[in-house]
CSV table of N, CA and C in Angstrom, one decimal:
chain,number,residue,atom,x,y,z
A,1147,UNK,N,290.3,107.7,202.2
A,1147,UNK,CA,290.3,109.0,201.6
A,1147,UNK,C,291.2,108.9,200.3
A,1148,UNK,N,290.8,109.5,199.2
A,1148,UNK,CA,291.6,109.2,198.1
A,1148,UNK,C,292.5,109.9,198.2
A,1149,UNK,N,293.2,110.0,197.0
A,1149,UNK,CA,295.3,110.3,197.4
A,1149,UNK,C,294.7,111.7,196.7
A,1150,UNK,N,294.8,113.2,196.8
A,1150,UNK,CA,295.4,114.2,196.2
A,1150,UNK,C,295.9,114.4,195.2
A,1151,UNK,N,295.4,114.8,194.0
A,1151,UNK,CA,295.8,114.5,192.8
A,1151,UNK,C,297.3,116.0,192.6
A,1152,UNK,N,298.1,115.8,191.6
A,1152,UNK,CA,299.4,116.4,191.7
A,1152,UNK,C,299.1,118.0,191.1
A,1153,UNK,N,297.8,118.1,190.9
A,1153,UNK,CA,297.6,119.2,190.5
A,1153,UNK,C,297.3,120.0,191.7
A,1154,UNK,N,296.6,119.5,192.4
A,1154,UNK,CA,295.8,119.9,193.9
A,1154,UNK,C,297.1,120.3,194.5
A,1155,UNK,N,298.6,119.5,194.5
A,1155,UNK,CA,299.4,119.1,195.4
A,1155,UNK,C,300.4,120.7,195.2
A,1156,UNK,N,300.1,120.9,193.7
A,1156,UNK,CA,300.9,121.9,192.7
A,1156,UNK,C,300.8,123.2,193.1
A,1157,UNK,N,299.0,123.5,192.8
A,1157,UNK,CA,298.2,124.3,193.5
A,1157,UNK,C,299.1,125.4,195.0
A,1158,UNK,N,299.1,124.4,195.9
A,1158,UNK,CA,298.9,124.4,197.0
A,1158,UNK,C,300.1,124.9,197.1
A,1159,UNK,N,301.2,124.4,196.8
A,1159,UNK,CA,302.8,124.8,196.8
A,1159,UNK,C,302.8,126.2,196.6
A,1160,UNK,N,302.4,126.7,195.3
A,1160,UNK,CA,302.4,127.8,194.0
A,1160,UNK,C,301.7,128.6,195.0
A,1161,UNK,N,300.8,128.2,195.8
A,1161,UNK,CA,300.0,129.1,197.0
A,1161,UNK,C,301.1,129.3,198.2
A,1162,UNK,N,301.7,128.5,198.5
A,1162,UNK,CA,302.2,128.8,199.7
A,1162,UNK,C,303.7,129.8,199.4
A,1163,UNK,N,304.3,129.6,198.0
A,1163,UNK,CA,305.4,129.8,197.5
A,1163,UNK,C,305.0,131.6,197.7
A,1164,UNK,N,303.7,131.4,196.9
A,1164,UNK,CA,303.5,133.4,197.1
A,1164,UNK,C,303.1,133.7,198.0
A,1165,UNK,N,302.8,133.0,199.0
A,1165,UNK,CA,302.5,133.9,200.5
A,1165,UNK,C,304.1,134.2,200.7
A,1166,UNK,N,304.7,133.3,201.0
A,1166,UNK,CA,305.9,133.5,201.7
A,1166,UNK,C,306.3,134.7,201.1
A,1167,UNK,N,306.8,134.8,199.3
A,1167,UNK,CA,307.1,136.0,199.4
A,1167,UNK,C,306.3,137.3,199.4
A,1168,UNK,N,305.0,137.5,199.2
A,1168,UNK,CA,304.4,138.4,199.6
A,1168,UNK,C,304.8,139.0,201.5
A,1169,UNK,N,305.5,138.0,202.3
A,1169,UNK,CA,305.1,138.5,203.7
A,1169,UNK,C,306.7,138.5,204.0
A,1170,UNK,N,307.3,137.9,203.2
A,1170,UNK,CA,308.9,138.3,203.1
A,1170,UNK,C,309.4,139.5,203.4
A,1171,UNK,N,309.9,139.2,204.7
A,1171,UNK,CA,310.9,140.1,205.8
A,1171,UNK,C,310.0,141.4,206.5
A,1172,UNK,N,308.6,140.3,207.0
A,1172,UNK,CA,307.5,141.0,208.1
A,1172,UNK,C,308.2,140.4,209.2
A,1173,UNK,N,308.1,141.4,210.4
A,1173,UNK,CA,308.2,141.0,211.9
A,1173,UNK,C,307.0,140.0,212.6
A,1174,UNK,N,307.6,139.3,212.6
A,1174,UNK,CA,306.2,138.3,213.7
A,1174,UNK,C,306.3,137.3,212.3
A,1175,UNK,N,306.3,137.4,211.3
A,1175,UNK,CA,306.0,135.8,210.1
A,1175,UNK,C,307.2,134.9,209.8
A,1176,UNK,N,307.4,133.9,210.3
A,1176,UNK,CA,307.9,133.1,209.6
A,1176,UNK,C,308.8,133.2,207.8
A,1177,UNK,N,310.1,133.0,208.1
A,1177,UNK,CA,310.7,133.3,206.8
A,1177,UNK,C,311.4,132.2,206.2
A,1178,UNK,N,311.1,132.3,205.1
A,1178,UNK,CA,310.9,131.0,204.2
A,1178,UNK,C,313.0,130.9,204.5
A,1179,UNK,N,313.6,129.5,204.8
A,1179,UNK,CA,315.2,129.5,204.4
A,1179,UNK,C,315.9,128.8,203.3
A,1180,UNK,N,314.9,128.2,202.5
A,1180,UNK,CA,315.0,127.2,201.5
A,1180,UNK,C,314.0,126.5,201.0
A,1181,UNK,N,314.4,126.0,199.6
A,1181,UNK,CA,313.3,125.3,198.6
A,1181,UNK,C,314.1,123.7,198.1
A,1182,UNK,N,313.9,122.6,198.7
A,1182,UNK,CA,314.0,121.4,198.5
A,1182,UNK,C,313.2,120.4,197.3
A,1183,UNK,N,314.0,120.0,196.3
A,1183,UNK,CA,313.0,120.0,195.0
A,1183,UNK,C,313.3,118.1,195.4
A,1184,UNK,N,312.0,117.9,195.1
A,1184,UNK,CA,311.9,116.2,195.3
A,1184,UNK,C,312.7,115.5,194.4
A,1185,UNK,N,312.8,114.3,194.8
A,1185,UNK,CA,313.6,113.2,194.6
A,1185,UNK,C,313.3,112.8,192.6
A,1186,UNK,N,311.8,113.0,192.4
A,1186,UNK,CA,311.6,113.4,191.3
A,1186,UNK,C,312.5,113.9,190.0
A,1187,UNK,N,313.3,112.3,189.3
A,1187,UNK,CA,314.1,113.3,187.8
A,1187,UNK,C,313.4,113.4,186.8
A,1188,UNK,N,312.5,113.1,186.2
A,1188,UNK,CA,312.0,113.6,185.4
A,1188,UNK,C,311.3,114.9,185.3
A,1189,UNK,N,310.9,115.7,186.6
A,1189,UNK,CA,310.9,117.0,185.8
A,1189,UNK,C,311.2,117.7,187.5
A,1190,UNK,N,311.3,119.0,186.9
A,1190,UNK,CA,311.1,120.0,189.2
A,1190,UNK,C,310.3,119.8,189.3
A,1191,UNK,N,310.1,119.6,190.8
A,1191,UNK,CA,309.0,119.7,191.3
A,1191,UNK,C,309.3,119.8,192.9
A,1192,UNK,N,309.0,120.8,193.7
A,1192,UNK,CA,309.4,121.1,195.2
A,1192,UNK,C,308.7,120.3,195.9
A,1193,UNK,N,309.8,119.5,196.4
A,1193,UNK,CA,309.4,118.2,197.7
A,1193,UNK,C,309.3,119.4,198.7
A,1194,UNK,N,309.6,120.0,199.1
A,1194,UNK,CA,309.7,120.8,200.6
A,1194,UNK,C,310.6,122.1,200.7
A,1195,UNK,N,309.6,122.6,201.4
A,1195,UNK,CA,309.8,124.1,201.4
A,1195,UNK,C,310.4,124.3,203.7
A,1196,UNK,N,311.6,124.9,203.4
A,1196,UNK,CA,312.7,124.6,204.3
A,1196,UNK,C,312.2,126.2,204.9
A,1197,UNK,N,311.7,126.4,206.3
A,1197,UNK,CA,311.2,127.7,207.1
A,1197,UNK,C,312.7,128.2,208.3
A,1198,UNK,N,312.5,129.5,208.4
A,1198,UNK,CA,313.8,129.6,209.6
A,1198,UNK,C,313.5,128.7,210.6
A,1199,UNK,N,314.5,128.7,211.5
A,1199,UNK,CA,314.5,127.5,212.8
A,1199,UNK,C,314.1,128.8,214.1
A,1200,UNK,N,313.7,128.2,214.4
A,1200,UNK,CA,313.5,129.1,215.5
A,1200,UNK,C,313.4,128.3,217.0
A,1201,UNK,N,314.7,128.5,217.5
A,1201,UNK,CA,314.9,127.8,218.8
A,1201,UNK,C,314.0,127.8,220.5
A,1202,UNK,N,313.0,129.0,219.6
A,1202,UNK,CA,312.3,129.1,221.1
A,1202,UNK,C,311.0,127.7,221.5
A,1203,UNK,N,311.1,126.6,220.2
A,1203,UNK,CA,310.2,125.8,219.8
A,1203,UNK,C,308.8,126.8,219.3
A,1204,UNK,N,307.9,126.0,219.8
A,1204,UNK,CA,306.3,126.6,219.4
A,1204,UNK,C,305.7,126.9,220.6
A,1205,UNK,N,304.7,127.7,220.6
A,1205,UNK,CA,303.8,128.2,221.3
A,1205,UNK,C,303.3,127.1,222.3
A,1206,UNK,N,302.6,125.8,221.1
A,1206,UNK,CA,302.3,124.5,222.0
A,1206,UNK,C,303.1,123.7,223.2
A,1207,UNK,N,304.6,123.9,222.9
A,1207,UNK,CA,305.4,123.4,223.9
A,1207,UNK,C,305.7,124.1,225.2
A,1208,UNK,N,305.6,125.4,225.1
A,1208,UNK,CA,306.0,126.1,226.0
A,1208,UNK,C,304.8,125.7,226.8
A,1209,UNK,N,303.3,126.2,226.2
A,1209,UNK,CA,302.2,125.7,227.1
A,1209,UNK,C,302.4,124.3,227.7
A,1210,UNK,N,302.6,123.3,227.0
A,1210,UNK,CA,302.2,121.8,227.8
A,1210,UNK,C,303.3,121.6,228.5
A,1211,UNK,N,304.4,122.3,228.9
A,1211,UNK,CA,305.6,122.5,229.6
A,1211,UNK,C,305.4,123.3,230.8
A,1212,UNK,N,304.3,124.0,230.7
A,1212,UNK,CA,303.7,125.1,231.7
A,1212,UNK,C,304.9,126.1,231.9
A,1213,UNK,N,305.7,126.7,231.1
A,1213,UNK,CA,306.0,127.5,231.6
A,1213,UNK,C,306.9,128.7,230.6
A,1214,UNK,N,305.2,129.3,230.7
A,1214,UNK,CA,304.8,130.4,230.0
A,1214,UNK,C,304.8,131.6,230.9
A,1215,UNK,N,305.1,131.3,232.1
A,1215,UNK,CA,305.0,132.4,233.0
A,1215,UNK,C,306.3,132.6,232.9
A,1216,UNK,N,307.9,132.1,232.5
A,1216,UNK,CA,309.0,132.5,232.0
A,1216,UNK,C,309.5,133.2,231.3
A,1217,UNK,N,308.6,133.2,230.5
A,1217,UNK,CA,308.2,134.0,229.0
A,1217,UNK,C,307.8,135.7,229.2
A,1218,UNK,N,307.8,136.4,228.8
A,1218,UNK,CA,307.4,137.8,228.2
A,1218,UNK,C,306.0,137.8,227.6
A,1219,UNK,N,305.1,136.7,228.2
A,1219,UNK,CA,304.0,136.2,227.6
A,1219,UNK,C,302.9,137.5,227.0
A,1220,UNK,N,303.2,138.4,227.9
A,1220,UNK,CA,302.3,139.7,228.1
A,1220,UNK,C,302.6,140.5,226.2
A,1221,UNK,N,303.8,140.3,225.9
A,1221,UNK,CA,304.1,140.8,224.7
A,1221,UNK,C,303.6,139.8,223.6
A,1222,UNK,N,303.5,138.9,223.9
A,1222,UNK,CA,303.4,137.9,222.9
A,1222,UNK,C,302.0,138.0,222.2
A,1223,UNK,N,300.7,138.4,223.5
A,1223,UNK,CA,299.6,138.7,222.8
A,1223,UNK,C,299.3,139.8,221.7
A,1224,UNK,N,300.3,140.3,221.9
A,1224,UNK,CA,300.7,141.8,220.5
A,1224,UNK,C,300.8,141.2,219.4
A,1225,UNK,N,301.9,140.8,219.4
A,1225,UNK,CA,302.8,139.9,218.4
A,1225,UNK,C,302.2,139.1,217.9
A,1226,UNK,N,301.6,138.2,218.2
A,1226,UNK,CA,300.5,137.4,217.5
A,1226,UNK,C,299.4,138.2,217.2
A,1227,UNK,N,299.0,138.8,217.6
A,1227,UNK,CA,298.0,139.4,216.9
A,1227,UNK,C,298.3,140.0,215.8
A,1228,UNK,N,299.4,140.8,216.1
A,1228,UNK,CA,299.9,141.9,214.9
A,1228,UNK,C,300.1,141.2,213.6
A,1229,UNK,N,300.6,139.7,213.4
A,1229,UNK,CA,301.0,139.0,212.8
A,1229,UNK,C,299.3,138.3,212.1
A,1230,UNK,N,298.3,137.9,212.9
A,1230,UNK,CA,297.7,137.8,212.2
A,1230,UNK,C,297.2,138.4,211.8
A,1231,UNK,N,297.2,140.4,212.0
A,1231,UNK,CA,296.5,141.5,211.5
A,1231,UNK,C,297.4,141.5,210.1
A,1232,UNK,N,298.7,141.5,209.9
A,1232,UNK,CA,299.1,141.3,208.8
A,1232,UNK,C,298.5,140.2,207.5
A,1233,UNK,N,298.0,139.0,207.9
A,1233,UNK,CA,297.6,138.2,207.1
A,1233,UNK,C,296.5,138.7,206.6
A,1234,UNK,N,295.5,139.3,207.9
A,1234,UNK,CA,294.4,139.5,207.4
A,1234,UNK,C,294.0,141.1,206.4
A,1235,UNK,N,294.6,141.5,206.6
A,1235,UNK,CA,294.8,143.1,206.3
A,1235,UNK,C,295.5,142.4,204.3
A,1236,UNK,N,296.1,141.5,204.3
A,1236,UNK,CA,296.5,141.2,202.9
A,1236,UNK,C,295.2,140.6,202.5
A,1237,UNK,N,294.3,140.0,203.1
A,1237,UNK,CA,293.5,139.3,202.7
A,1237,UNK,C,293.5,137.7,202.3
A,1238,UNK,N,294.3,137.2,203.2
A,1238,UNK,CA,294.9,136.1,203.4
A,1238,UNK,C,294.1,135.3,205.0
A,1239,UNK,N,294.4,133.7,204.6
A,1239,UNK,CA,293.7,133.1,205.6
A,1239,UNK,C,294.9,132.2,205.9
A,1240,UNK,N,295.1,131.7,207.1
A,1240,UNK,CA,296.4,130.8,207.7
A,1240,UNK,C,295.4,129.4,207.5
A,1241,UNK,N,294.2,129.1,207.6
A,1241,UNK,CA,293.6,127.8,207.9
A,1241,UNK,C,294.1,127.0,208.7
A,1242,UNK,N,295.5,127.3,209.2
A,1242,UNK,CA,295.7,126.0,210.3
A,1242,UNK,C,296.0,126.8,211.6
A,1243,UNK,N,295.2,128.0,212.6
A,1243,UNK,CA,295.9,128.6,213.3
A,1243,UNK,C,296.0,128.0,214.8
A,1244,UNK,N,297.1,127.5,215.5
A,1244,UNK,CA,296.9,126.6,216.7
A,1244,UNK,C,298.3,127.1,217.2
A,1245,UNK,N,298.5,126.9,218.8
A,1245,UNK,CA,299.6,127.0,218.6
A,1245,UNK,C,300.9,126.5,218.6
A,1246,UNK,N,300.9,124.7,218.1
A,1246,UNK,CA,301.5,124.4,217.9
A,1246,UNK,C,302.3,125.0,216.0
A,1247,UNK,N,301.6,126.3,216.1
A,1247,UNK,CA,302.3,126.7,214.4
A,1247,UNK,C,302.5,128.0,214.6
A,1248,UNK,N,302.7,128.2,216.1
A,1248,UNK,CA,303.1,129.6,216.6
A,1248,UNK,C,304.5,129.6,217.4
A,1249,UNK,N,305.2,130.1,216.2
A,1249,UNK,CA,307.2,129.5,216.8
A,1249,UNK,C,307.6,130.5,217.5
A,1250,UNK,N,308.5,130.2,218.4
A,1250,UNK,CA,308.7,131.4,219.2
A,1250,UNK,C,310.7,131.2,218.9
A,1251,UNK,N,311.6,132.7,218.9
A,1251,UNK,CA,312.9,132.4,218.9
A,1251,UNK,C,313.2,132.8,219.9
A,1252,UNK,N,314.8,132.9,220.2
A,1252,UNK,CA,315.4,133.4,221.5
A,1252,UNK,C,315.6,134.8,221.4
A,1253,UNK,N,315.1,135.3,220.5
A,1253,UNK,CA,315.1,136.4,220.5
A,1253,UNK,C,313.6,136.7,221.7
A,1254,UNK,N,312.8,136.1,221.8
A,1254,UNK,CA,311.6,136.7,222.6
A,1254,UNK,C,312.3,136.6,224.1
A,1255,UNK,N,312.9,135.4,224.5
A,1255,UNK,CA,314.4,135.1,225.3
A,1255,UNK,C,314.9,136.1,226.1
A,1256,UNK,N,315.8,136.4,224.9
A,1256,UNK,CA,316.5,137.7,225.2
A,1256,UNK,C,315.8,139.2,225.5
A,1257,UNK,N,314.4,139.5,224.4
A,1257,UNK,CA,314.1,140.8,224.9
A,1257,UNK,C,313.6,140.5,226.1
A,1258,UNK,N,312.9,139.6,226.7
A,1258,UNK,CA,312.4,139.5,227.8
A,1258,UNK,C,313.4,139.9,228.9
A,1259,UNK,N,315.0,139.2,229.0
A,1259,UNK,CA,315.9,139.6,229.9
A,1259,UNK,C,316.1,140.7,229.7
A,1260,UNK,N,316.3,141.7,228.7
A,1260,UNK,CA,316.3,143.0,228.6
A,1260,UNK,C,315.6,143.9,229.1
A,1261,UNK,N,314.1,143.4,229.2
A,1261,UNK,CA,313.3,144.1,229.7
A,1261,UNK,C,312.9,144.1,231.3
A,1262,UNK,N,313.3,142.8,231.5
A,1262,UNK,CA,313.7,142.9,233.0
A,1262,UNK,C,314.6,143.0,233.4
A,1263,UNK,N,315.9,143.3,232.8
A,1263,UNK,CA,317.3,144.2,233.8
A,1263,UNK,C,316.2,145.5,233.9
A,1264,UNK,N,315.4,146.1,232.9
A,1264,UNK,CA,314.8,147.6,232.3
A,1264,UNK,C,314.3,147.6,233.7
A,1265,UNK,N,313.5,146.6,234.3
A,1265,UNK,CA,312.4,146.2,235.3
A,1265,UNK,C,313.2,146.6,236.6
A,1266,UNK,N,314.2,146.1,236.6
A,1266,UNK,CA,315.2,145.9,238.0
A,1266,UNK,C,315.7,147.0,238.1
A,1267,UNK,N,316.4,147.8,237.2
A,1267,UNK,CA,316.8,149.1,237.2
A,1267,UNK,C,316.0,150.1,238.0
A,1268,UNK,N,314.8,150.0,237.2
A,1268,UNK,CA,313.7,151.1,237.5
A,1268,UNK,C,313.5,150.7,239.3
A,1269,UNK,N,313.0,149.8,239.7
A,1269,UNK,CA,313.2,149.1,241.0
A,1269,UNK,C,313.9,149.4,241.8
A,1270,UNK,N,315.4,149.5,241.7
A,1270,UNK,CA,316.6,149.9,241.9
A,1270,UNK,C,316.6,151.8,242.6
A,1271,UNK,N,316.1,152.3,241.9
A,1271,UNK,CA,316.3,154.0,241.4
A,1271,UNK,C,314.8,154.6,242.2
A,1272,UNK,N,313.9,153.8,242.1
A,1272,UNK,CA,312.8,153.9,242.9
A,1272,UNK,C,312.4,154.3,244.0
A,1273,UNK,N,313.9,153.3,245.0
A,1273,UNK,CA,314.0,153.1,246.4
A,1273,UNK,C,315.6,154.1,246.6
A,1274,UNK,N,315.5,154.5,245.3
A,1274,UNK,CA,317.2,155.6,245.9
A,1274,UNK,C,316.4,157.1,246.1
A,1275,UNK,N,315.1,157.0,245.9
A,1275,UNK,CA,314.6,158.4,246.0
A,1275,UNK,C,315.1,159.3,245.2
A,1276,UNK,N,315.4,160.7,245.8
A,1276,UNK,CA,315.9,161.8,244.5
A,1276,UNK,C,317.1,161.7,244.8
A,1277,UNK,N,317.6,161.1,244.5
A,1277,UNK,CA,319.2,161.2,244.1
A,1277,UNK,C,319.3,161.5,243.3
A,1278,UNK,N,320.5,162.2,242.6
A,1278,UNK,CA,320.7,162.6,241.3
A,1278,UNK,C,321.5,161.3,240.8
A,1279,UNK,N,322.3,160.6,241.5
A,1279,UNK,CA,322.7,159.5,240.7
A,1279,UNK,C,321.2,158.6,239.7
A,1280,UNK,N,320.4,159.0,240.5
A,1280,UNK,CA,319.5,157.9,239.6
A,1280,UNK,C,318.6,158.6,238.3
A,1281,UNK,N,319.3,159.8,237.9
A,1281,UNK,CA,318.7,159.9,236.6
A,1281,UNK,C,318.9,158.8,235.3
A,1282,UNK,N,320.1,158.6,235.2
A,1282,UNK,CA,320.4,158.0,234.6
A,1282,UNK,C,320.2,156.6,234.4
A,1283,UNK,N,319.9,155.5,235.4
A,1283,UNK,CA,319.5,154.4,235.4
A,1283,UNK,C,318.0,154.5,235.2
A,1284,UNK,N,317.2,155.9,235.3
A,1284,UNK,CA,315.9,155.8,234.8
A,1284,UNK,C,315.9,155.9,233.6
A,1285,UNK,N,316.3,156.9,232.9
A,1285,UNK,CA,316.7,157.0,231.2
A,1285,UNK,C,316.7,155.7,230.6
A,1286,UNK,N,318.3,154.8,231.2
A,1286,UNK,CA,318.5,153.6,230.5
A,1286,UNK,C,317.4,152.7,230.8
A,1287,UNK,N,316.5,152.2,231.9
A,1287,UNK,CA,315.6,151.6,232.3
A,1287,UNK,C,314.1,152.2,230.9
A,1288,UNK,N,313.5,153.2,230.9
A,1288,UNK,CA,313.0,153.4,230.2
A,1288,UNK,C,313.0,153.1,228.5
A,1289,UNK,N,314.5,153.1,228.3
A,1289,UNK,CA,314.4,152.6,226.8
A,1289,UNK,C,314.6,151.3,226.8
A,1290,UNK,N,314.9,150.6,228.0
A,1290,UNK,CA,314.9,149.3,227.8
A,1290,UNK,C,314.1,148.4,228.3
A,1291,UNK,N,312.8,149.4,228.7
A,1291,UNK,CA,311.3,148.7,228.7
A,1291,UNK,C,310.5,149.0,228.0
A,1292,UNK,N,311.0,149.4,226.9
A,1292,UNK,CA,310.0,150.0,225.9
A,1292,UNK,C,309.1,148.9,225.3
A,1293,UNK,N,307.9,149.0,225.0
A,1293,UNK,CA,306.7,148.0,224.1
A,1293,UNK,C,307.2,147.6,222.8
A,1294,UNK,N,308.0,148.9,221.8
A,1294,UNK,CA,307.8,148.8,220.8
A,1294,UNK,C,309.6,148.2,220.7
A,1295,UNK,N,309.8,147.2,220.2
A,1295,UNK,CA,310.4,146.1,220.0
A,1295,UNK,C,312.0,147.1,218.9
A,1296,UNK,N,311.4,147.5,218.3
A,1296,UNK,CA,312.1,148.2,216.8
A,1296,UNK,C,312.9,149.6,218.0
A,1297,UNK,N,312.4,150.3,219.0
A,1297,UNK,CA,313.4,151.3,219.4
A,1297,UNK,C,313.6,150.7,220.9
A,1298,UNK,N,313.4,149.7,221.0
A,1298,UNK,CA,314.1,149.2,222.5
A,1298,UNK,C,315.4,149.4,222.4
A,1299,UNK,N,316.3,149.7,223.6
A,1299,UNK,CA,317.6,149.7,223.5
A,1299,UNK,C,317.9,148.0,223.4
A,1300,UNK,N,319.2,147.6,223.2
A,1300,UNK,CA,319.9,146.6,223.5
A,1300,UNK,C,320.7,146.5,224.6
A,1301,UNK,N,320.6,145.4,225.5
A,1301,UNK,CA,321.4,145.4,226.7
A,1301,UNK,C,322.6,146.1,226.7
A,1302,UNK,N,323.7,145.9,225.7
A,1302,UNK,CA,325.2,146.4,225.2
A,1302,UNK,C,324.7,148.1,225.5
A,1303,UNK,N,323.8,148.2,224.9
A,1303,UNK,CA,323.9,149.8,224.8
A,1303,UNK,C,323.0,150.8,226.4
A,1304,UNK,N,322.1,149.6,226.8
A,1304,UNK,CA,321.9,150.7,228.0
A,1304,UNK,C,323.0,150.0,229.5
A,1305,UNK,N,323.9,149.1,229.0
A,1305,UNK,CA,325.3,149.2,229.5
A,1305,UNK,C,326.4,150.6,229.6
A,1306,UNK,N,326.8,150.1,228.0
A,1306,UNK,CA,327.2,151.4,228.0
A,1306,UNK,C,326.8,152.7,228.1
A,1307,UNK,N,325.5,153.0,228.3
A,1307,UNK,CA,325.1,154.1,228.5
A,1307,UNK,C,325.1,154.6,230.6
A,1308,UNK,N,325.0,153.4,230.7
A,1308,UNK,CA,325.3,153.5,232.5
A,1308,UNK,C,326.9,153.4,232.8
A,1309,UNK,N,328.0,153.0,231.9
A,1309,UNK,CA,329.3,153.4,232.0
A,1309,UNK,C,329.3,155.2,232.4
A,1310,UNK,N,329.2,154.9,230.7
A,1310,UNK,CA,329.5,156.4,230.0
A,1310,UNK,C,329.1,157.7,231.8
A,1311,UNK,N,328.0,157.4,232.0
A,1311,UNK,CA,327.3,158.1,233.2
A,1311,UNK,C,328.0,158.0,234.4
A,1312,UNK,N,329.0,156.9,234.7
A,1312,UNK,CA,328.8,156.3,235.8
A,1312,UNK,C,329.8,157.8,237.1
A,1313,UNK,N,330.1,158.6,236.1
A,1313,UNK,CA,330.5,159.5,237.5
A,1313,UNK,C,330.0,161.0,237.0
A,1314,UNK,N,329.1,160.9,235.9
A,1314,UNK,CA,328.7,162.5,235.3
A,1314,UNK,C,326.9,162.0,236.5
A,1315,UNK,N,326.9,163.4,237.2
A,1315,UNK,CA,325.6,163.1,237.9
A,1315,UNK,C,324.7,164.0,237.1
């Protein structure tokens, strides 16, 4: 196969340079953390374009690790989607969509444990019947199984919100 000529190579960059910032600080996309300009002195030219890290690895590893049942996987099919509805809604194509180019962070980690104290709570309050003590761990339990990611509570806070309660019935 012949080598890619530096125009092609130019092209492609100049393409990827304006996706990134076109999708710059969407939920679910990948965000550019740096631009590495090649080794190249005679003129700039970007050797490599540097993406956030995202510790949850990729999509591919979790699968060939089998354990995806760990995961919040049930959210994930949102998220990915939403993510490619964003590409496609700009009128943009990913060409390479698999999921080893589907990253996952600890943040999916963490909501997941959030959502299952949410889970355990509710559980919990279920089997106390009408007590009045268990208004309150239903409240906290409902905001912290919420779908939508942006008004979930955070652990810290439907903590303290089961303090704050812990002797007002």
């Amino acid at each position: 196969m012949p080598p890619r000529s530096r125009v092609c190579d130019s092209d492609i960059i100049q393409k990827e340079l304006k996706n990134l910032k076109y999708f710059k600080s969407l939920t679910g996309i990948v965000q550019p953390a740096g631009i590495l300009p090649s080794q190249n002195v005679q003129e700039m030219v970007v050797g490599s374009i540097w993406l956030e890290y995202y510790s949850g690895g990729s999509l591919q590893c979790v699968l060939n690790e089998q354990r995806v049942k760990e995961f919040g996987w049930e959210r994930w099919i949102v998220r990915i989607g939403n993510a490619f509805s964003f590409i496609h809604c700009a009128k943009k194509t990913h060409m390479d969509l698999k999921p080893s180019n589907i990253v996952l962070d600890d943040n999916a980690c963490r909501l997941n444990g959030i959502w299952a104290y949410g889970k355990i709570l509710t559980e919990i309050v279920s089997s106390a019947g009408d007590s009045p003590f268990a208004r309150t761990p239903k409240w906290v339990a409902s905001h912290l199984t919420k779908e939508d990611i942006r008004t979930q509570w955070t652990l810290s806070k439907g903590i303290s919100q089961l303090k704050l309660s812990q002797y007002v019935v």
